[in-house]
Coordinates of C-alpha atoms in Angstrom, one line a residue:
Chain A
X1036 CA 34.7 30.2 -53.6
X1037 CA 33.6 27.5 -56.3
X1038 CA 30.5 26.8 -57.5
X1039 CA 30.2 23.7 -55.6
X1040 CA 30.7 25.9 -52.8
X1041 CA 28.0 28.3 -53.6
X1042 CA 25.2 25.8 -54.3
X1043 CA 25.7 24.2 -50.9
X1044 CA 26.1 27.6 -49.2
X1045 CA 22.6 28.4 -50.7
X1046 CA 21.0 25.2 -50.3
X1047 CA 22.1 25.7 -46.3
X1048 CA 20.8 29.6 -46.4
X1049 CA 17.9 28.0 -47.9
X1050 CA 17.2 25.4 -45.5
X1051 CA 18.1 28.1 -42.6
X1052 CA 15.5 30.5 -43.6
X1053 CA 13.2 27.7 -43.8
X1054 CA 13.9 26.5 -40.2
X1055 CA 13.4 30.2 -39.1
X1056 CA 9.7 30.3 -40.8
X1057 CA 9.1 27.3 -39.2
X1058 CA 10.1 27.9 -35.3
X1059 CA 8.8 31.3 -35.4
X1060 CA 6.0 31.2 -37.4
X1061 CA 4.4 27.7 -38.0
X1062 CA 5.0 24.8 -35.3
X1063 CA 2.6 25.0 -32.3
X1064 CA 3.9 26.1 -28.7
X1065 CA 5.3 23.0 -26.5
X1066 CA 3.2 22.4 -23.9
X1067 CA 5.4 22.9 -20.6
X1068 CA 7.6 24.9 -22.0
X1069 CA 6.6 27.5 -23.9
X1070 CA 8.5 29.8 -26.2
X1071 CA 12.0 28.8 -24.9
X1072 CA 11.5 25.4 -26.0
X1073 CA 12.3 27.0 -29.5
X1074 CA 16.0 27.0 -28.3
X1075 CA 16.3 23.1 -28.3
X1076 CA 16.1 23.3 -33.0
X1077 CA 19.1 25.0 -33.0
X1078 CA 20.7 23.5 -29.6
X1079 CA 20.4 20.0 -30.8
X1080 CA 22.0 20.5 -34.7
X1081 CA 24.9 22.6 -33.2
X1082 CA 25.2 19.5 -30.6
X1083 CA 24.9 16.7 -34.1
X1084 CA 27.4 18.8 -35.9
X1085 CA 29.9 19.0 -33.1
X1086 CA 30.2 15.7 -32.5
X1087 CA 29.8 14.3 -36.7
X1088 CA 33.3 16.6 -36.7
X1089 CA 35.0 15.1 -33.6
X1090 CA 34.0 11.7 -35.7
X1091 CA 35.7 13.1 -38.8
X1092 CA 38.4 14.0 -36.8
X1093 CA 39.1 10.6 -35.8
X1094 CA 38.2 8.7 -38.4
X1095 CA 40.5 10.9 -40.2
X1096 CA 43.2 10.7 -38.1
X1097 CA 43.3 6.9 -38.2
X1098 CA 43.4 7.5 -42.5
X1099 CA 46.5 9.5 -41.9
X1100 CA 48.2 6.7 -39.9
X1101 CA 47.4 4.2 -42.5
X1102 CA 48.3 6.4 -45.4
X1103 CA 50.9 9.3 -44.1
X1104 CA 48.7 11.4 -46.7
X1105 CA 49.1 15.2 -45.7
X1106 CA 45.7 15.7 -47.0
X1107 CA 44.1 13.1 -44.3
X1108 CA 46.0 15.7 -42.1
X1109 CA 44.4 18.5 -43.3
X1110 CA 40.8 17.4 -43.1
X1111 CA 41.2 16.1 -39.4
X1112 CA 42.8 19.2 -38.2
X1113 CA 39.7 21.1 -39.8
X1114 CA 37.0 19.1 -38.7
X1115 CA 38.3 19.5 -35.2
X1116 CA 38.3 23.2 -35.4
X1117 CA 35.1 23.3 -36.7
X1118 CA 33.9 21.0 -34.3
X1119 CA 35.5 23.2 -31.5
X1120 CA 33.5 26.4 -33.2
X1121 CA 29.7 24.5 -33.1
X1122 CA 30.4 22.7 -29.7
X1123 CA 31.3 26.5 -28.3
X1124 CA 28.0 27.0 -30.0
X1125 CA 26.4 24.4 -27.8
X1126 CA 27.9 25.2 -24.3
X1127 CA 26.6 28.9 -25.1
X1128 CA 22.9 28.2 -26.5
X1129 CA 22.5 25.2 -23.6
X1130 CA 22.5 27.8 -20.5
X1131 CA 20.5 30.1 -22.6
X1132 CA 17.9 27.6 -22.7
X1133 CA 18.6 26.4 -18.7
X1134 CA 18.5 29.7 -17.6
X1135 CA 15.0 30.9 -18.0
X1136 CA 13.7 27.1 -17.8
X1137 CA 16.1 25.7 -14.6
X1138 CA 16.8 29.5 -12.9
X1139 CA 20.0 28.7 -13.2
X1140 CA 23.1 28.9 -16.1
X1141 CA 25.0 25.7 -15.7
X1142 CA 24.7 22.7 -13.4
X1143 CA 27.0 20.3 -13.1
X1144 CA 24.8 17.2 -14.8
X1145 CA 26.5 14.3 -16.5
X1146 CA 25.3 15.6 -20.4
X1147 CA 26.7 19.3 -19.8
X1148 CA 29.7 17.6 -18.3
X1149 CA 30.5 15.4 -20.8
X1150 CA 29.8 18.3 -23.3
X1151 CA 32.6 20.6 -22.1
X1152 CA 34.7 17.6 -21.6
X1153 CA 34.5 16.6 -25.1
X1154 CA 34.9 20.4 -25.8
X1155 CA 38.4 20.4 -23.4
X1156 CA 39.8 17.0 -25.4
X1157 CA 39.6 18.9 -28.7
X1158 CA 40.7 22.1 -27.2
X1159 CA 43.9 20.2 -25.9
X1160 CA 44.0 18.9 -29.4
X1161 CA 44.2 21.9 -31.0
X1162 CA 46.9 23.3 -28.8
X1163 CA 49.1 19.8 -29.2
X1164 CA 48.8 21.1 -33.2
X1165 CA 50.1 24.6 -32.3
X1166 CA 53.0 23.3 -30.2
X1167 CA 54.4 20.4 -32.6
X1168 CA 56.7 22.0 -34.6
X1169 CA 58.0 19.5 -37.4
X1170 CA 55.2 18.8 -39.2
X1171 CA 55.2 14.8 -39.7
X1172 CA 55.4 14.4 -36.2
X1173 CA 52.6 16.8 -35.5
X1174 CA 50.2 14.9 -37.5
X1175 CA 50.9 12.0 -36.3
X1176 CA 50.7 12.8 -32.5
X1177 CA 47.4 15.0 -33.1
X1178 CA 45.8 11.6 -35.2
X1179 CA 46.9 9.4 -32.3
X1180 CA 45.1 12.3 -29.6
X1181 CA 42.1 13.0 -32.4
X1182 CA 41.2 8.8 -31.8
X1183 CA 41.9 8.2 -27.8
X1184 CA 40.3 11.4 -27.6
X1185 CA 37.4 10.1 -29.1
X1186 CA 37.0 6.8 -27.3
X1187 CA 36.3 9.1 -24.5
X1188 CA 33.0 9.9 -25.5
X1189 CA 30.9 6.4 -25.5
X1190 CA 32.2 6.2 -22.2
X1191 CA 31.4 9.4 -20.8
X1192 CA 28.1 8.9 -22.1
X1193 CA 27.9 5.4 -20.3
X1194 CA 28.5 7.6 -16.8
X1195 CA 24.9 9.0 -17.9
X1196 CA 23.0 5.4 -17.2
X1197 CA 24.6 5.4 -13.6
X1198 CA 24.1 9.3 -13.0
X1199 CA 20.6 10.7 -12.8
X1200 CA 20.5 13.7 -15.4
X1201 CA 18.5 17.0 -15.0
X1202 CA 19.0 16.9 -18.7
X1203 CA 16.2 16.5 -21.0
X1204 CA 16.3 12.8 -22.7
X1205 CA 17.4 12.5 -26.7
X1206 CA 13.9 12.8 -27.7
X1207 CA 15.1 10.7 -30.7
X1208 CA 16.0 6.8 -29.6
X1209 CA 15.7 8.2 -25.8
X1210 CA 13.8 5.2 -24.9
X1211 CA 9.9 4.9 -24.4
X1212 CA 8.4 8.4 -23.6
X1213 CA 10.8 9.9 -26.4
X1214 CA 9.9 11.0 -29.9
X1215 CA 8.4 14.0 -31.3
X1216 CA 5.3 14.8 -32.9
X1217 CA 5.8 15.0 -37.3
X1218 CA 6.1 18.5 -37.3
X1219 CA 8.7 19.4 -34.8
X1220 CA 10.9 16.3 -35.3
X1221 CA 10.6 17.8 -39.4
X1222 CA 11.8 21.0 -38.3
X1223 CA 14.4 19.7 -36.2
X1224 CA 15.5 17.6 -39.7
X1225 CA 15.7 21.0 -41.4
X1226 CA 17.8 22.5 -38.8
X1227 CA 19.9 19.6 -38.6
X1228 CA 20.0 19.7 -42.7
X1229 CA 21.5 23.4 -42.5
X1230 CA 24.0 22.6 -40.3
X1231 CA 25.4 20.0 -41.4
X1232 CA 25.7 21.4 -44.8
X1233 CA 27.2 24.6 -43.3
X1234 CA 29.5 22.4 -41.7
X1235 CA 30.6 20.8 -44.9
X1236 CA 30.9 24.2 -47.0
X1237 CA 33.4 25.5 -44.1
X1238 CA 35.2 22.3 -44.0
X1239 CA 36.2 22.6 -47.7
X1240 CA 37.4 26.3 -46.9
X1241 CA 39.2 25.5 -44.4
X1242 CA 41.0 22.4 -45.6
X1243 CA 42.1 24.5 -49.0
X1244 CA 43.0 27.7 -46.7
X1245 CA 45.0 24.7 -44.7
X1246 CA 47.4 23.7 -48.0
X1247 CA 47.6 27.0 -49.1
X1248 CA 49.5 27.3 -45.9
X1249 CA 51.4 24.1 -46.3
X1250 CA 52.6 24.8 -49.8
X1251 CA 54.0 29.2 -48.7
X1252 CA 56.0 26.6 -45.7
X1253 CA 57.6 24.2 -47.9
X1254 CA 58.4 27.2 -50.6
X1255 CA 59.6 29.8 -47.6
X1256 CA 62.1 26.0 -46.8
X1257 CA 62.8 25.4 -50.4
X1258 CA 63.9 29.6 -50.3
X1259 CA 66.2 29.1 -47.2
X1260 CA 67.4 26.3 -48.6
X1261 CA 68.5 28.0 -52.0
X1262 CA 69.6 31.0 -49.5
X1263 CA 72.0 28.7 -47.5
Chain B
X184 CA 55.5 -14.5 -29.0
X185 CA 58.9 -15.0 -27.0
X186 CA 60.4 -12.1 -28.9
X187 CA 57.4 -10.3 -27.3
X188 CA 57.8 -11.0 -23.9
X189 CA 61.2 -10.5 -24.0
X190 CA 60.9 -6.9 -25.0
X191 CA 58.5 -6.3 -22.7
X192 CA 60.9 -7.2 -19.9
X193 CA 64.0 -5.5 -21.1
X194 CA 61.8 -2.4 -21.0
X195 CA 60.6 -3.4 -17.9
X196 CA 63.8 -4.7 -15.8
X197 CA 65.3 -0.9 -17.4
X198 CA 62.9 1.5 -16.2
X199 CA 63.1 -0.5 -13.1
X200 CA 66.9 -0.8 -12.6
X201 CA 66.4 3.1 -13.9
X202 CA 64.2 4.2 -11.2
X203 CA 66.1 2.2 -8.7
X204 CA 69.4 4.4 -9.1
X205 CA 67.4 7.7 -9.4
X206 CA 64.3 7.4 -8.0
X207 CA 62.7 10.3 -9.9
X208 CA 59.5 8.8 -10.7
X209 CA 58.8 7.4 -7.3
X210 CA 60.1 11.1 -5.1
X211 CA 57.9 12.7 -7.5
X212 CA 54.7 10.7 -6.7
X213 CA 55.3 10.8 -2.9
X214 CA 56.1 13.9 -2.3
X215 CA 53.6 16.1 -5.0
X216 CA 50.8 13.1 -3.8
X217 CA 51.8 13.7 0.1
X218 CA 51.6 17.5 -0.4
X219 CA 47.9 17.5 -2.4
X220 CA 46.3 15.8 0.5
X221 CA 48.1 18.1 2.9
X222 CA 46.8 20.9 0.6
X223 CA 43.7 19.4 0.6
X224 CA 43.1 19.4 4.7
X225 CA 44.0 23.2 4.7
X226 CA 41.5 23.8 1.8
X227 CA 38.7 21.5 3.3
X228 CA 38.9 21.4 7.0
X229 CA 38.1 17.9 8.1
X230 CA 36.6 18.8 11.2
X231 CA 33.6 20.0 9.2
X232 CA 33.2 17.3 6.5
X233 CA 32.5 13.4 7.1
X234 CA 35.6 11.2 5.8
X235 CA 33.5 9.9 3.2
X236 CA 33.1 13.4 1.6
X237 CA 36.9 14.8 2.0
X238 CA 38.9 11.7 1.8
X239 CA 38.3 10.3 -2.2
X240 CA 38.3 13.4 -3.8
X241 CA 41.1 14.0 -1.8
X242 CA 43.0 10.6 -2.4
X243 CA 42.5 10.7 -6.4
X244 CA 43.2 14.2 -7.2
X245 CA 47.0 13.6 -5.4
X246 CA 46.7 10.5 -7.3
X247 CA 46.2 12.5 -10.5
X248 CA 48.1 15.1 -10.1
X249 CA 51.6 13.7 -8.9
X250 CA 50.9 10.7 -11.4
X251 CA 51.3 13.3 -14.1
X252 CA 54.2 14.5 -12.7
X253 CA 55.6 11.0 -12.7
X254 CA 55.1 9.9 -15.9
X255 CA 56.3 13.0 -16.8
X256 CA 59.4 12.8 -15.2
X257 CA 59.6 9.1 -16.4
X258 CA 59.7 10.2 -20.1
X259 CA 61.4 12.9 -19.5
X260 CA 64.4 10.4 -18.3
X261 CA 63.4 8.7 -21.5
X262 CA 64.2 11.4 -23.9
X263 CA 67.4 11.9 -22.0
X264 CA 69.2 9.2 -22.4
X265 CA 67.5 7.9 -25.4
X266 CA 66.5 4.5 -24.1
X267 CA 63.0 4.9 -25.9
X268 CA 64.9 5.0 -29.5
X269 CA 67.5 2.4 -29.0
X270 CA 64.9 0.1 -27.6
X271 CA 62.8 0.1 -31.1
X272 CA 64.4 -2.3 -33.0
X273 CA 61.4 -3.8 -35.4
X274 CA 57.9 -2.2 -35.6
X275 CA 56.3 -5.5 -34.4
X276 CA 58.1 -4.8 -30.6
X277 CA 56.2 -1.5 -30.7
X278 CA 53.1 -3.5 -28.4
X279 CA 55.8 -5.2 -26.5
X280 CA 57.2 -1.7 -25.5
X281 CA 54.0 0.0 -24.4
X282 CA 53.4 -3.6 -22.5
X283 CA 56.7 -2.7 -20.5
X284 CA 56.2 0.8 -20.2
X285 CA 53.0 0.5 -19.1
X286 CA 54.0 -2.1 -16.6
X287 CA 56.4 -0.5 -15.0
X288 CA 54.3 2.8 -14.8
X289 CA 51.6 1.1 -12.9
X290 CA 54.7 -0.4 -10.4
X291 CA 55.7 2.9 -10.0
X292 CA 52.4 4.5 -9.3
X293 CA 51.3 1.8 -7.0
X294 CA 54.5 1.9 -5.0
X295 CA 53.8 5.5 -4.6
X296 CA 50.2 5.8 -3.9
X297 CA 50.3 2.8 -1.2
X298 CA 53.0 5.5 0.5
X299 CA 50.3 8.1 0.1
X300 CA 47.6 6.2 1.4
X301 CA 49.7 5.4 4.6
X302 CA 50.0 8.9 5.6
X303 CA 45.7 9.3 4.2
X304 CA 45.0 5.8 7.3
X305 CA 46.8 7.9 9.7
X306 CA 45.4 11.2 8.7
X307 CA 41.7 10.0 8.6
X308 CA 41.4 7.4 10.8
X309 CA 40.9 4.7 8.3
X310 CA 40.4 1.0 9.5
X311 CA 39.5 -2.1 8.1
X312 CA 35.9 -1.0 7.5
X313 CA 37.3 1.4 4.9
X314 CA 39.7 -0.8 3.5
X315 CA 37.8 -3.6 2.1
X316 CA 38.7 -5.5 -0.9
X317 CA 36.5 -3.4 -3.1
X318 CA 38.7 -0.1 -2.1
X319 CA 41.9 -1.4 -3.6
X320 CA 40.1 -3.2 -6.3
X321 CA 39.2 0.6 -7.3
X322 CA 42.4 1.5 -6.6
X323 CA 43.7 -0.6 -9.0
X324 CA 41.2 -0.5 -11.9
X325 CA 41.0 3.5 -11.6
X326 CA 45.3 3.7 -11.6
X327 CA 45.7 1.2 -14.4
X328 CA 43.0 3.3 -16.6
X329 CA 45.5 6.7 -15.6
X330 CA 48.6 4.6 -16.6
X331 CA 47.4 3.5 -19.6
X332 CA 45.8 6.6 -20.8
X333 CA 49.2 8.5 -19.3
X334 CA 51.9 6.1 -21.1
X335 CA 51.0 6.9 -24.3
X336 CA 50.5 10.7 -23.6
X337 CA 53.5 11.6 -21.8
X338 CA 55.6 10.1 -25.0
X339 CA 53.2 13.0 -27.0
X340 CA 53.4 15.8 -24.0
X341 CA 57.3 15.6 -24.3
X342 CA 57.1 16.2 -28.2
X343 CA 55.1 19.3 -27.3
X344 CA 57.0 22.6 -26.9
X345 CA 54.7 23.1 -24.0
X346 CA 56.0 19.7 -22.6
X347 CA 54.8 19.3 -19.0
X348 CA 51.7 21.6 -18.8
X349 CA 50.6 19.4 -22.1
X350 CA 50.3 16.5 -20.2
X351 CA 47.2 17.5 -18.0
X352 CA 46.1 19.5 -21.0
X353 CA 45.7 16.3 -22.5
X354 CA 45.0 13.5 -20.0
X355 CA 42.5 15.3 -17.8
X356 CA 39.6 15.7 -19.5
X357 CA 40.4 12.1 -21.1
X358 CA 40.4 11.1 -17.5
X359 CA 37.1 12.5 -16.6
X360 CA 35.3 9.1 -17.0
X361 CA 37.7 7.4 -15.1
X362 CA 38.2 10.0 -12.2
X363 CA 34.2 10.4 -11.8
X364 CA 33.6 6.4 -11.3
X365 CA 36.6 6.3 -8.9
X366 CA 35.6 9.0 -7.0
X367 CA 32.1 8.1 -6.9
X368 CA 33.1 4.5 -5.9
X369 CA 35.6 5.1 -3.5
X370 CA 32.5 7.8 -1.7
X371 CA 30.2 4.6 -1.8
X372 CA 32.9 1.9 -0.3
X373 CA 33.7 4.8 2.8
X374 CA 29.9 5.3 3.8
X375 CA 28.6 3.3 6.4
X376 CA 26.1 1.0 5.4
X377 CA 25.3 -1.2 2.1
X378 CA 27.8 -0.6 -1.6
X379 CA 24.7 -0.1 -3.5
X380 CA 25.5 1.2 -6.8
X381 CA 29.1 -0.2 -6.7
X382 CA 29.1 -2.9 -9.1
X383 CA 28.3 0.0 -12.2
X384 CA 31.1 2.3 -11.6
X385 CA 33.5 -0.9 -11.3
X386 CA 32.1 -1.8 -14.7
X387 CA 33.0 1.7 -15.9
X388 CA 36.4 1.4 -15.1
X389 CA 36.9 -2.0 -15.8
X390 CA 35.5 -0.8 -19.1
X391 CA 37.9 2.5 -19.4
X392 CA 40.9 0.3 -18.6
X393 CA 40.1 -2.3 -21.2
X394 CA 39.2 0.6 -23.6
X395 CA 42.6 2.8 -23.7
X396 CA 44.7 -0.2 -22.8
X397 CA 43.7 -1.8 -26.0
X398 CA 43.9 1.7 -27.6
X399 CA 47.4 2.1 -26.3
X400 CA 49.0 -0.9 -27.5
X401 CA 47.9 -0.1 -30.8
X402 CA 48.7 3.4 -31.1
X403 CA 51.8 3.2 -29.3
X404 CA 54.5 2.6 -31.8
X405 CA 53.0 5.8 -33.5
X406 CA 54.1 8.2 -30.9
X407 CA 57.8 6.7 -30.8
X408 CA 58.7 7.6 -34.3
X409 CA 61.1 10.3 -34.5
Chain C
X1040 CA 5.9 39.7 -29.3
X1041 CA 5.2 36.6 -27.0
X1042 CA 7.3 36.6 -24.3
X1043 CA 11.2 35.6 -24.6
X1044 CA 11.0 36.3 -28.1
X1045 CA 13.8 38.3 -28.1
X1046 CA 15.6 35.9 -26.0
X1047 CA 15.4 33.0 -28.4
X1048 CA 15.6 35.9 -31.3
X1049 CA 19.1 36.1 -29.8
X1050 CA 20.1 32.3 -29.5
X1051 CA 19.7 32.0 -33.1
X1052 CA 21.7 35.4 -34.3
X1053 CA 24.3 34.1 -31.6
X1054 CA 24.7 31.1 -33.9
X1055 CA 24.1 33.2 -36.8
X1056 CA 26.8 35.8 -36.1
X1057 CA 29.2 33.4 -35.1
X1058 CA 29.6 30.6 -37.7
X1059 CA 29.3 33.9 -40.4
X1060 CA 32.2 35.0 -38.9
X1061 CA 34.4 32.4 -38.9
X1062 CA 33.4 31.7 -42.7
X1063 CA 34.8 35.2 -43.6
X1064 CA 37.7 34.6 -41.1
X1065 CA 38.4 31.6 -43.6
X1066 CA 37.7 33.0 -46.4
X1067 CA 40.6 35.9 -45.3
X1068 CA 42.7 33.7 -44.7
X1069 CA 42.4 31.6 -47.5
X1070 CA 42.9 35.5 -49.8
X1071 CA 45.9 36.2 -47.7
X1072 CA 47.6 32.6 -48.1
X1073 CA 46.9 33.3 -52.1
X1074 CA 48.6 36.5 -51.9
X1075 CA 51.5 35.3 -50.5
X1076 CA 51.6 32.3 -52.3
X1077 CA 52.0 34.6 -56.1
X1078 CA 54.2 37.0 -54.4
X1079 CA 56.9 33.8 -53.1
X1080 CA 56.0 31.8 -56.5
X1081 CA 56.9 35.5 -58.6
X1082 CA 60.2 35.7 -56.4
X1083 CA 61.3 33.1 -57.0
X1084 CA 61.0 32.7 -60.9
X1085 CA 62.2 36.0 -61.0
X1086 CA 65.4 35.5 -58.8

């Protein structure tokens, strides 16, 4: 772990415990509903960080086609793991917060649709890594799947406009009733603050875990290599 | 541009002549289609469920599911006799290639689910209130977003060790858009009564096709390389 | 306590718990990849 590393580790432990003080101890009750509504400041940065990673992903992905740069590789492949990790995180805190609020744990609404679908995209690309051996070709097929798999999104969202959704509105930019009172649109900012940077610290591990890898493959070849 | 076109139909006019000796792709699509919806009267017994709610559902999951298996088979055939390689002479026919492909996928599909949908008129009693222009104007937006989503993924599926179980790991939930808005359309065109609510979901596929078609040409000539 | 505390308590440690773990999960995999990595690099300069 570098120091780089550590202050951004701290800076996110920091903001964290900050975000804790805050939901349990300082902002006001909402008014319809209640304690539960606490849920939605760790919901919605879980939901931001999911989706900034599928982004990565794909923007990655396309850097690796225009460059053929391992490295570009790397990060994708990360990002989308990650991403797979806080998106888990979101289909498991969402019924949480539908279960004591709706009485029920899932329903079948366009934004928890689209949620797991976006979550099954990335899943499928994660197992199209694990079952491309040669490794150029892996990369290449996962960067072309990491960006088709992202044009997906806009247009599941689109679905959302035709559908009716049970699902709260983005109470930021959700249209005219949206927007949040100072202090709870702050706390969400803090939550979404430690995320984000927890999001970068294990993107850096994982990417440096990912060419240690790389470099024991291409020294086990150059060994069979001297072998043969 | 003629260097274009002409790709595009030497790709097309062999998958054709292809199919025409074997006819994988098209036996495939029949039968798998032909058994889903026979599967699908067992599992949902019409007797007890308006045509409206049984039939699109119905129709587009045999679509889906013995499309996959065509395209499957139809790159399978491809990696066999290496027609896919021999065929990429310059990176600039890369487009022109997908263009073929994707061409003769959608000829293919369509031959095969107008077969399916003559068993489904029998089946279901459809008639020419059901069958209005706007039915096979879904039918064709909704199978031109699967083939051009499905042409560049069966190239990738076959790269896979997992090969044909990749293929719907892949496609399906990159579908989902698609499948929703023709489900959802085909429901509205089989009720009795006004197609409220139509003209959005044909704007969602029209939008899908446009979408992955323009994302397939372009991404195409990535998935050949060897 | 108000009520559900313990509820939303446990939506946060879920997230807690879980992206803790998979930071030490990287971070053992990153030690094990090292150790491997010196014991390949010192068989081979010593072979």
């Amino acid at each position: 772990m570098r120091s780089t590393d550590r202050i951004l580790l701290t800076l996110s432990a920091a903001a964290m415990l900050a975000l804790c003080y805050l939901v349990f101890l300082y902002i006001p009750l909402e008014k319809t509903q209640g304690y539960i509504q606490k849920i939605f400041y760790i919901h919605v940065p879980c939901a931001w960080v999911g989706f900034v990673a599928f982004t990565v992903t794909a923007i990655m992905g396309g850097r690796y086609l225009a460059t053929r740069d391992p490295d570009h590789d790397r990060w994708a492949a990360a990002s989308a793991e990650i991403g797979i990790v806080f998106t888990t995180l979101v289909l498991i805190t969402g019924p949480m917060w539908a279960r004591p609020v709706w009485g029920i744990w899932w329903t079948w609404d366009i934004r928890l649709t689209s949620t797991l679908v976006l979550w099954l995209i990335y899943l499928a690309y994660l197992i199209l890594r694990q079952t491309v051996a040669e490794r150029d070709r892996r990369s290449v097929l996962a960067a072309v799947t990491g960006i088709i798999g992202w044009l997906g999104v806009p247009i599941v969202y689109l679905g959302n406009r035709v559908r009716a959704s049970q699902h709260p509105a983005p109470v930021v930019g959700g249209g005219e009733d949206s927007g949040l009172a100072p202090i709870f649109l702050a706390t969400l900012l803090v939550g979404v603050f430690s995320l984000t940077v927890f999001y970068i610290v294990l993107l850096r591990a994982r990417v440096r875990g990912a060419r240690l890898e790389d470099a024991i493959e291409e020294l086990q070849i150059a060994e069979g290599r001297d072998h043969a | 541009m003629s260097a274009f076109l002409s790709v595009t139909r030497a790709v097309f006019r062999r998958d054709l002549s292809a199919e025409w000796r074997q006819k994988d792709v098209l036996t495939t699509v029949i039968m798998f289609g032909l058994l889903t919806v026979v599967t699908f009267v067992f599992a949902f017994d019409p007797a007890r469920h308006a045509r409206e709610e049984i039939v699109p559902g119905c129709l587009w999951t045999a679509y889906l599911f013995a499309g996959m298996l065509g395209l499957g088979r139809s790159a399978a055939r491809d990696g066999q006799d290496g027609g896919t390689v021999g065929l990429l002479l310059s990176p600039a026919d890369r487009g022109a290639v997908y263009v073929g492909k994707f061409l003769s996928h959608a000829v293919f599909m369509l031959a095969g689910e107008a077969v399916v949908l003559l068993f489904t008129i029998v089946w279901f009693d459809l008639d020419g209130r059901h069958l209005t222009a706007p039915f096979f104007l879904i039918l064709l937006l909704g199978t031109l977003g699967f083939v051009a989503v499905g042409t560049v993924f069966a190239v990738v599926s076959q790269k896979s060790r997992l090969r044909e179980v990749m293929l719907p790991v892949l496609m399906l939930p990159i579908l989902a858009p698609m499948v929703m808005a023709a489900v959802e359309g085909t429901a509205i065109v089989l009720t009795p009564g006004s197609n409220e609510g139509l003209g959005e979901w044909l704007k969602l596929l029209a939008g899908f096709d446009l979408v992955f078609a323009v994302a397939g040409f372009l991404l195409y000539g990535f998935v050949l390389e060897e | 306590m108000p009520d559900h505390f313990w509820w939303v308590f446990a939506v946060y440690g879920v997230v807690w718990v879980a992206i803790i773990l998979y930071l030490a999960r990287l971070s053992a995999r990153q030690a094990e990849a090292e150790r491997q990595l010196e014991i390949l690099r010192s068989e081979r300069n010593g072979a």
